[in-house]
Amino acid sequence: MAAMGHTMETGRVVEWHISEGESIDEGQLLISIETDKTVVDVNSPVSGVLLKTVGQVDAEYDVGEVLAWIGDAGETVPDQPVEPDSKKRSVAAGPRVTPVAQRLADRHGIDADAVEGTGPDGRVTKEDVQRAIDDGTAPAKAEDTSVPAGEVVPLSGIRRITAERLSANWGVAPHVSEGIEVDFSQFESYRVEREADWQEKWGTPLGPNDLILAATAQTLKDHPDLNTGFVDGAICRYNEVNLGVAIDIDGGLVVPVVRNADKLSIGEIARTVRELAVKARENKLTPDEMEGGTFSVSNLGGLGIDWFTPILNPPQCGILGIGRIQRVPRYAGNEIVARDLATLVLTFDHRLIDGAPCARFLSQLRAALEAPEAFLD
């Protein structure tokens, strides 16, 4: 079990992508490991034959423990020490049917619990279900008339991690939210006039989200009480401004981190976010790229949401939710003019900070966003 992050102590085996006895090339997908933040696809460090898999699906292992042996065909595998009871319990405590086997059974309308399991402790594996399908011996799932018909999907992977982390945090941290309306008309005007110049200068187009990230990073420097976390019953004041950026991917949500965002130009932030987004959607983010965030930003404006109250990303004190920009009528003196407005909502941990300083943060952030010249020149 490799350490896939500075804070990682254990990992859970999600799925083996190669079976015992099969050949594998260096760099080929070998195993999926679930950390405390995400599911990581791990490639083989060498070429050879997968002689033996020691790590059991759904079992948790300490960093440094042996999960498999890869070598030459016919090579003798060293004796494996007996697993401690804690490891055995981690397998036995899991479901009798592996998540992969359950999904396959659900697709074919099969009662996976009635399939004979050949895995550790009699667990039903994907191969067991497939064998039952091929043999025509797969028992049909009995119809349950006590509940409405529908698909039951076990929580797994990123969705399970998200559910556990956010549920635990919601029950502990008192969430409070404040919102403010921001006028992006000046930025939108600049974007029309200078988009080609920005592309040439920074190598990427700029959008409102890039401006918000840059302005948030600078504003946090003047409001250090928001750039904190609740760690071991105490307030941790971070020395860096590392922005977590929520990204929607298949299967859930990930929050990679833009490190030292307050020291980056808006163009550097834009490029970093786009690179992280590509890696996220290709499932190539490393645990290091998802650690160390001190404040988070989530933008649902692109999905047509006017405003929302985001949930905190533990142990962080604050998260900013961004709604869509809308052209709406507003009074300017005695005249009605069209303005490009969006609502920003700050959710904060009331254990660490009060409402008034958060309101001052939002007011300063709005002022920066409505006069964006400092970030664009």
C-alpha positions as a printed Julia matrix, in Angstrom:
377×3 Matrix{Float64}:
   0.0     0.0     0.0
   1.73    3.15   -1.22
   1.33    6.48    0.56
  -0.79    8.52   -1.85
  -0.69   11.71    0.17
   1.14   13.23    3.13
  -1.64   12.42    5.61
  -2.61    8.99    4.29
  -2.21    6.2     6.85
  -4.52    3.52    5.44
  -6.23    2.67    2.16
  -9.11    0.43    1.14
  -8.92   -1.94   -1.83
 -11.78   -1.1    -4.21
 -11.08   -3.31   -7.22
  -8.37   -5.38   -8.86
  -8.23   -4.73  -12.6
  -5.92   -7.71  -13.29
  -6.48  -11.3   -12.18
  -3.86  -13.63  -10.72
  -1.81  -15.3   -13.44
  -2.33  -12.53  -15.99
   0.54  -10.58  -17.52
   0.77   -6.87  -16.87
   2.89   -4.09  -18.37
   4.57   -1.28  -16.5
   2.12    1.63  -16.3
  -0.95   -0.57  -16.89
  -3.93   -0.11  -14.57
  -3.58   -2.58  -11.69
  -5.74   -1.65   -8.72
  -8.11    1.04   -7.43
  -7.49    2.3    -3.89
  -9.85    4.4    -1.8
  -8.16    7.01    0.39
  -9.89    9.31    2.86
 -10.49   11.8     0.03
 -10.97    9.97   -3.26
 -10.53    6.78   -5.25
  -7.14    6.51   -6.97
  -6.35    4.26   -9.92
  -2.87    2.8    -9.39
  -0.75    1.59  -12.3
   1.73   -1.26  -12.08
   5.27   -0.08  -11.27
   6.81   -2.99  -13.22
   6.09   -5.46  -16.0
   5.57   -9.15  -15.25
   2.93  -11.61  -14.11
   0.53  -10.95  -11.25
   1.6   -13.94   -9.16
  -0.63  -13.39   -6.14
  -3.06  -10.81   -4.78
  -2.88  -10.42   -1.02
  -5.08   -7.36   -0.63
  -8.75   -8.3    -0.43
 -11.48   -6.15   -1.95
 -13.13   -3.85    0.65
 -10.39   -4.56    3.19
  -8.35   -1.71    4.66
  -4.55   -1.85    4.86
  -1.86    0.27    6.43
   0.59    2.15    4.24
   3.52   -0.13    3.51
   1.63   -3.42    3.67
   1.96   -5.89    0.79
  -1.04   -6.02   -1.54
   0.29   -8.23   -4.35
   3.32   -9.92   -5.85
   4.43   -9.3    -9.45
   7.28  -11.29  -10.95
   8.25  -13.82  -13.6
   5.97  -16.71  -14.51
   6.6   -19.63  -12.16
   8.45  -17.52   -9.62
   7.91  -18.54   -6.0
   5.96  -16.09   -3.87
   7.36  -15.43   -0.38
   5.27  -16.65    2.53
   2.82  -13.97    3.61
   2.52  -13.33    7.35
  -0.86  -13.93    8.94
  -3.03  -10.83    8.8
  -3.81   -9.16   12.13
  -7.34   -9.61   13.43
  -8.12   -5.98   12.68
  -7.6    -6.59    8.96
  -9.75   -9.71    9.0
 -12.52   -7.86   10.77
 -12.41   -5.11    8.17
 -13.28   -7.67    5.5
 -15.81   -9.64    7.5
 -17.58   -6.46    8.56
 -18.17   -5.52    4.93
 -21.06   -6.72    2.77
 -21.06  -10.37    1.68
 -21.25   -9.27   -1.96
 -18.51   -7.03   -3.34
 -19.73   -3.72   -4.82
 -18.6    -4.72   -8.33
 -20.44   -8.04   -8.08
 -23.57   -6.32   -6.77
 -23.65   -3.89   -9.69
 -23.29   -6.76  -12.18
 -26.05   -8.72  -10.45
 -28.37   -5.7   -10.38
 -27.92   -5.16  -14.11
 -29.05   -8.75  -14.77
 -31.8    -8.92  -12.14
 -29.93  -11.53  -10.11
 -30.11  -12.21   -6.38
 -26.4   -11.88   -5.61
 -26.87  -13.08   -2.02
 -28.0   -16.48   -3.37
 -24.88  -16.93   -5.51
 -22.21  -19.22   -4.11
 -19.18  -17.14   -3.19
 -15.61  -18.24   -3.75
 -13.92  -15.15   -2.35
 -12.4   -14.7     1.12
 -14.8   -15.8     3.86
 -17.27  -16.88    1.18
 -17.68  -13.44   -0.34
 -19.42  -13.21   -3.7
 -17.12  -11.77   -6.35
 -17.74  -10.43   -9.84
 -16.41  -13.7   -11.25
 -18.93  -15.69   -9.17
 -21.84  -13.66  -10.55
 -20.56  -13.85  -14.12
 -20.11  -17.62  -13.79
 -23.69  -18.0   -12.59
 -24.91  -15.92  -15.55
 -22.9   -17.96  -18.05
 -24.05  -21.28  -16.53
 -27.68  -20.23  -16.46
 -27.85  -20.97  -12.74
 -28.19  -17.39  -11.57
 -31.17  -17.06   -9.19
 -33.59  -14.28  -10.11
 -34.05  -11.51   -7.59
 -37.34  -11.81   -5.75
 -39.65   -8.87   -6.26
 -40.11   -6.83   -3.09
 -43.63   -5.44   -3.06
 -43.17   -3.63    0.26
 -41.29   -0.74   -1.37
 -41.67    1.02   -4.72
 -39.72   -0.53   -7.56
 -36.33    1.03   -8.23
 -32.63    0.43   -8.42
 -30.67    0.11   -5.18
 -27.16    1.44   -5.67
 -24.67    0.87   -2.83
 -22.65    3.88   -1.76
 -19.12    3.37   -2.99
 -16.05    5.24   -4.14
 -16.19    9.03   -4.2
 -19.89    9.1    -3.33
 -19.3     7.08   -0.13
 -16.36    9.28    0.89
 -18.42   12.43    0.29
 -21.36   11.06    2.26
 -19.23   10.09    5.25
 -17.19   13.31    5.42
 -20.03   15.75    4.9
 -22.51   13.9     7.11
 -20.03   13.88    9.97
 -19.24   17.56    9.5
 -22.89   18.62    9.2
 -23.67   17.06   12.57
 -20.78   18.84   14.31
 -20.13   22.24   12.71
 -22.85   24.89   13.09
 -23.32   26.1     9.49
 -24.35   29.71    8.94
 -24.72   31.35    5.51
 -24.71   34.96    4.32
 -25.29   36.2     0.77
 -24.45   39.31   -1.22
 -25.31   40.57   -4.71
 -22.33   41.42   -6.93
 -22.32   43.47  -10.15
 -20.12   41.87  -12.82
 -20.98   44.42  -15.5
 -17.5    45.97  -15.53
 -15.82   42.59  -15.9
 -18.2    41.52  -18.67
 -17.48   44.77  -20.5
 -13.72   44.18  -20.2
 -14.13   40.6   -21.39
 -15.8    41.68  -24.62
 -13.08   44.25  -25.31
  -9.98   42.37  -24.19
 -10.62   38.64  -24.53
  -8.09   38.27  -27.37
  -5.46   40.17  -25.37
  -6.01   37.93  -22.33
  -5.68   34.82  -24.48
  -2.36   36.09  -25.83
  -1.07   37.2   -22.43
  -2.05   34.2   -20.31
  -2.62   31.47  -22.88
  -6.19   30.86  -21.75
  -9.51   32.7   -21.8
 -10.7    34.24  -18.54
 -14.13   33.86  -17.02
 -15.93   35.23  -13.96
 -14.91   32.2   -11.91
 -11.22   33.01  -12.45
 -11.81   36.56  -11.26
 -13.71   35.32   -8.2
 -10.91   32.92   -7.25
  -8.23   35.6    -7.63
 -10.23   38.18   -5.66
 -11.15   35.66   -2.96
  -7.51   34.72   -2.43
  -6.48   38.36   -2.02
  -9.43   39.21    0.23
  -8.7    36.27    2.53
  -5.31   37.81    3.33
  -7.16   40.7     4.98
  -9.54   38.32    6.79
  -7.32   35.59    8.26
 -10.05   34.41   10.64
 -11.81   32.89    7.63
  -8.66   31.17    6.41
  -8.75   28.73    9.32
  -9.8    25.21   10.24
 -11.18   23.36   13.25
  -8.46   20.81   14.05
  -8.32   18.67   17.21
 -10.64   20.98   19.1
  -8.66   24.14   18.31
  -8.5    26.87   15.67
  -5.74   26.32   13.12
  -4.68   29.57   11.44
  -3.19   28.7     8.08
  -0.08   30.45    6.78
  -1.03   29.79    3.15
  -4.11   30.6     1.07
  -4.88   27.33   -0.71
  -8.22   27.4    -2.52
 -10.22   24.21   -2.95
 -12.21   24.32   -6.21
 -15.25   22.04   -6.38
 -15.41   20.1    -9.67
 -18.32   17.94  -10.77
 -17.27   14.59  -12.27
 -18.96   11.3   -13.07
 -19.68    9.58   -9.78
 -19.45   12.56   -7.47
 -17.59   15.7    -6.5
 -13.88   16.33   -6.03
 -12.16   19.41   -4.61
  -8.6    19.81   -5.93
  -6.51   22.62   -4.5
  -4.92   25.71   -6.05
  -1.93   26.23   -3.76
  -0.73   29.69   -2.72
  -3.5    31.24   -4.8
  -2.81   34.67   -3.31
   0.64   34.63   -4.94
  -0.67   33.72   -8.42
  -1.89   35.99  -11.2
  -5.41   35.55  -12.49
  -3.97   33.87  -15.59
  -1.97   31.39  -13.52
  -5.07   30.58  -11.48
  -7.11   30.06  -14.65
  -4.53   27.69  -16.15
  -4.17   25.74  -12.9
  -7.92   25.26  -12.52
  -8.31   24.08  -16.1
  -5.46   21.6   -15.71
  -6.94   20.26  -12.46
 -10.38   19.97  -14.06
  -9.01   17.89  -16.94
  -7.16   15.58  -14.55
 -10.26   15.28  -12.35
 -12.48   14.2   -15.24
  -9.85   11.7   -16.4
  -9.54   10.34  -12.83
  -5.86   11.31  -12.75
  -5.77   13.62   -9.72
  -3.17   12.66   -7.14
  -4.01   12.77   -3.42
  -1.46   15.58   -3.01
  -3.51   17.71   -5.41
  -6.54   17.3    -3.14
  -4.86   18.02    0.19
  -4.03   21.19    2.05
  -7.03   23.35    1.15
  -7.73   26.24    3.53
 -10.93   27.66    1.94
 -13.22   26.35   -0.8
 -15.2    27.78   -3.72
 -18.12   26.06   -5.46
 -19.7    27.46   -8.63
 -23.09   26.19   -9.86
 -23.74   29.24  -12.02
 -22.9    27.32  -15.17
 -25.78   24.95  -14.37
 -28.29   27.79  -14.15
 -28.51   28.01  -10.35
 -29.33   31.49   -9.01
 -27.91   30.87   -5.53
 -27.34   28.06   -3.03
 -25.92   27.47    0.44
 -22.84   25.23    0.14
 -21.86   22.79    2.88
 -18.48   23.17    4.56
 -15.5    21.11    3.43
 -14.03   19.9     6.76
 -12.0    21.07    8.56
 -12.19   24.4     6.72
 -13.98   27.38    8.24
 -15.53   28.74    5.04
 -16.81   27.98    1.56
 -18.11   30.39   -1.08
 -21.03   29.41   -3.31
 -21.43   31.2    -6.65
 -24.68   31.53   -8.59
 -25.23   32.43  -12.23
 -24.76   35.9   -13.67
 -28.07   37.36  -14.88
 -28.78   40.56  -16.8
 -31.44   42.32  -14.75
 -32.89   45.86  -14.55
 -31.65   48.14  -11.77
 -32.11   51.8   -10.91
 -29.22   54.18  -11.62
 -30.46   57.49  -10.29
 -33.81   58.03  -11.99
 -33.05   55.67  -14.86
 -33.4    51.92  -15.24
 -30.28   50.24  -16.61
 -29.29   46.65  -17.36
 -26.72   45.14  -15.0
 -24.96   41.74  -14.88
 -25.59   40.51  -11.34
 -24.84   37.32   -9.42
 -25.39   36.21   -5.82
 -22.47   34.94   -3.76
 -23.2    32.98   -0.57
 -20.62   32.4     2.16
 -21.14   29.45    4.51
 -18.97   29.5     7.62
 -18.35   27.52   10.81
 -19.86   29.59   13.61
 -17.52   27.95   16.13
 -14.6    29.74   14.5
 -15.99   33.08   13.37
 -19.02   35.32   13.83
 -21.39   36.81   11.28
 -20.11   40.41   11.32
 -16.53   39.69   10.17
 -17.93   37.41    7.46
 -20.17   40.25    6.29
 -17.13   42.52    6.09
 -15.31   39.87    4.05
 -18.19   39.69    1.57
 -18.39   43.47    1.29
 -14.67   43.76    0.56
 -14.88   40.89   -1.93
 -17.75   42.59   -3.73
 -15.79   45.83   -3.99
 -12.85   43.95   -5.52
 -15.06   42.13   -8.04
 -16.85   45.3    -9.11
 -13.52   47.07   -9.78
 -11.51   44.24  -11.4
  -8.8    46.33  -13.05
  -6.16   45.34  -10.48
  -6.51   41.67  -11.41
  -6.68   42.12  -15.17
  -3.77   44.47  -15.93
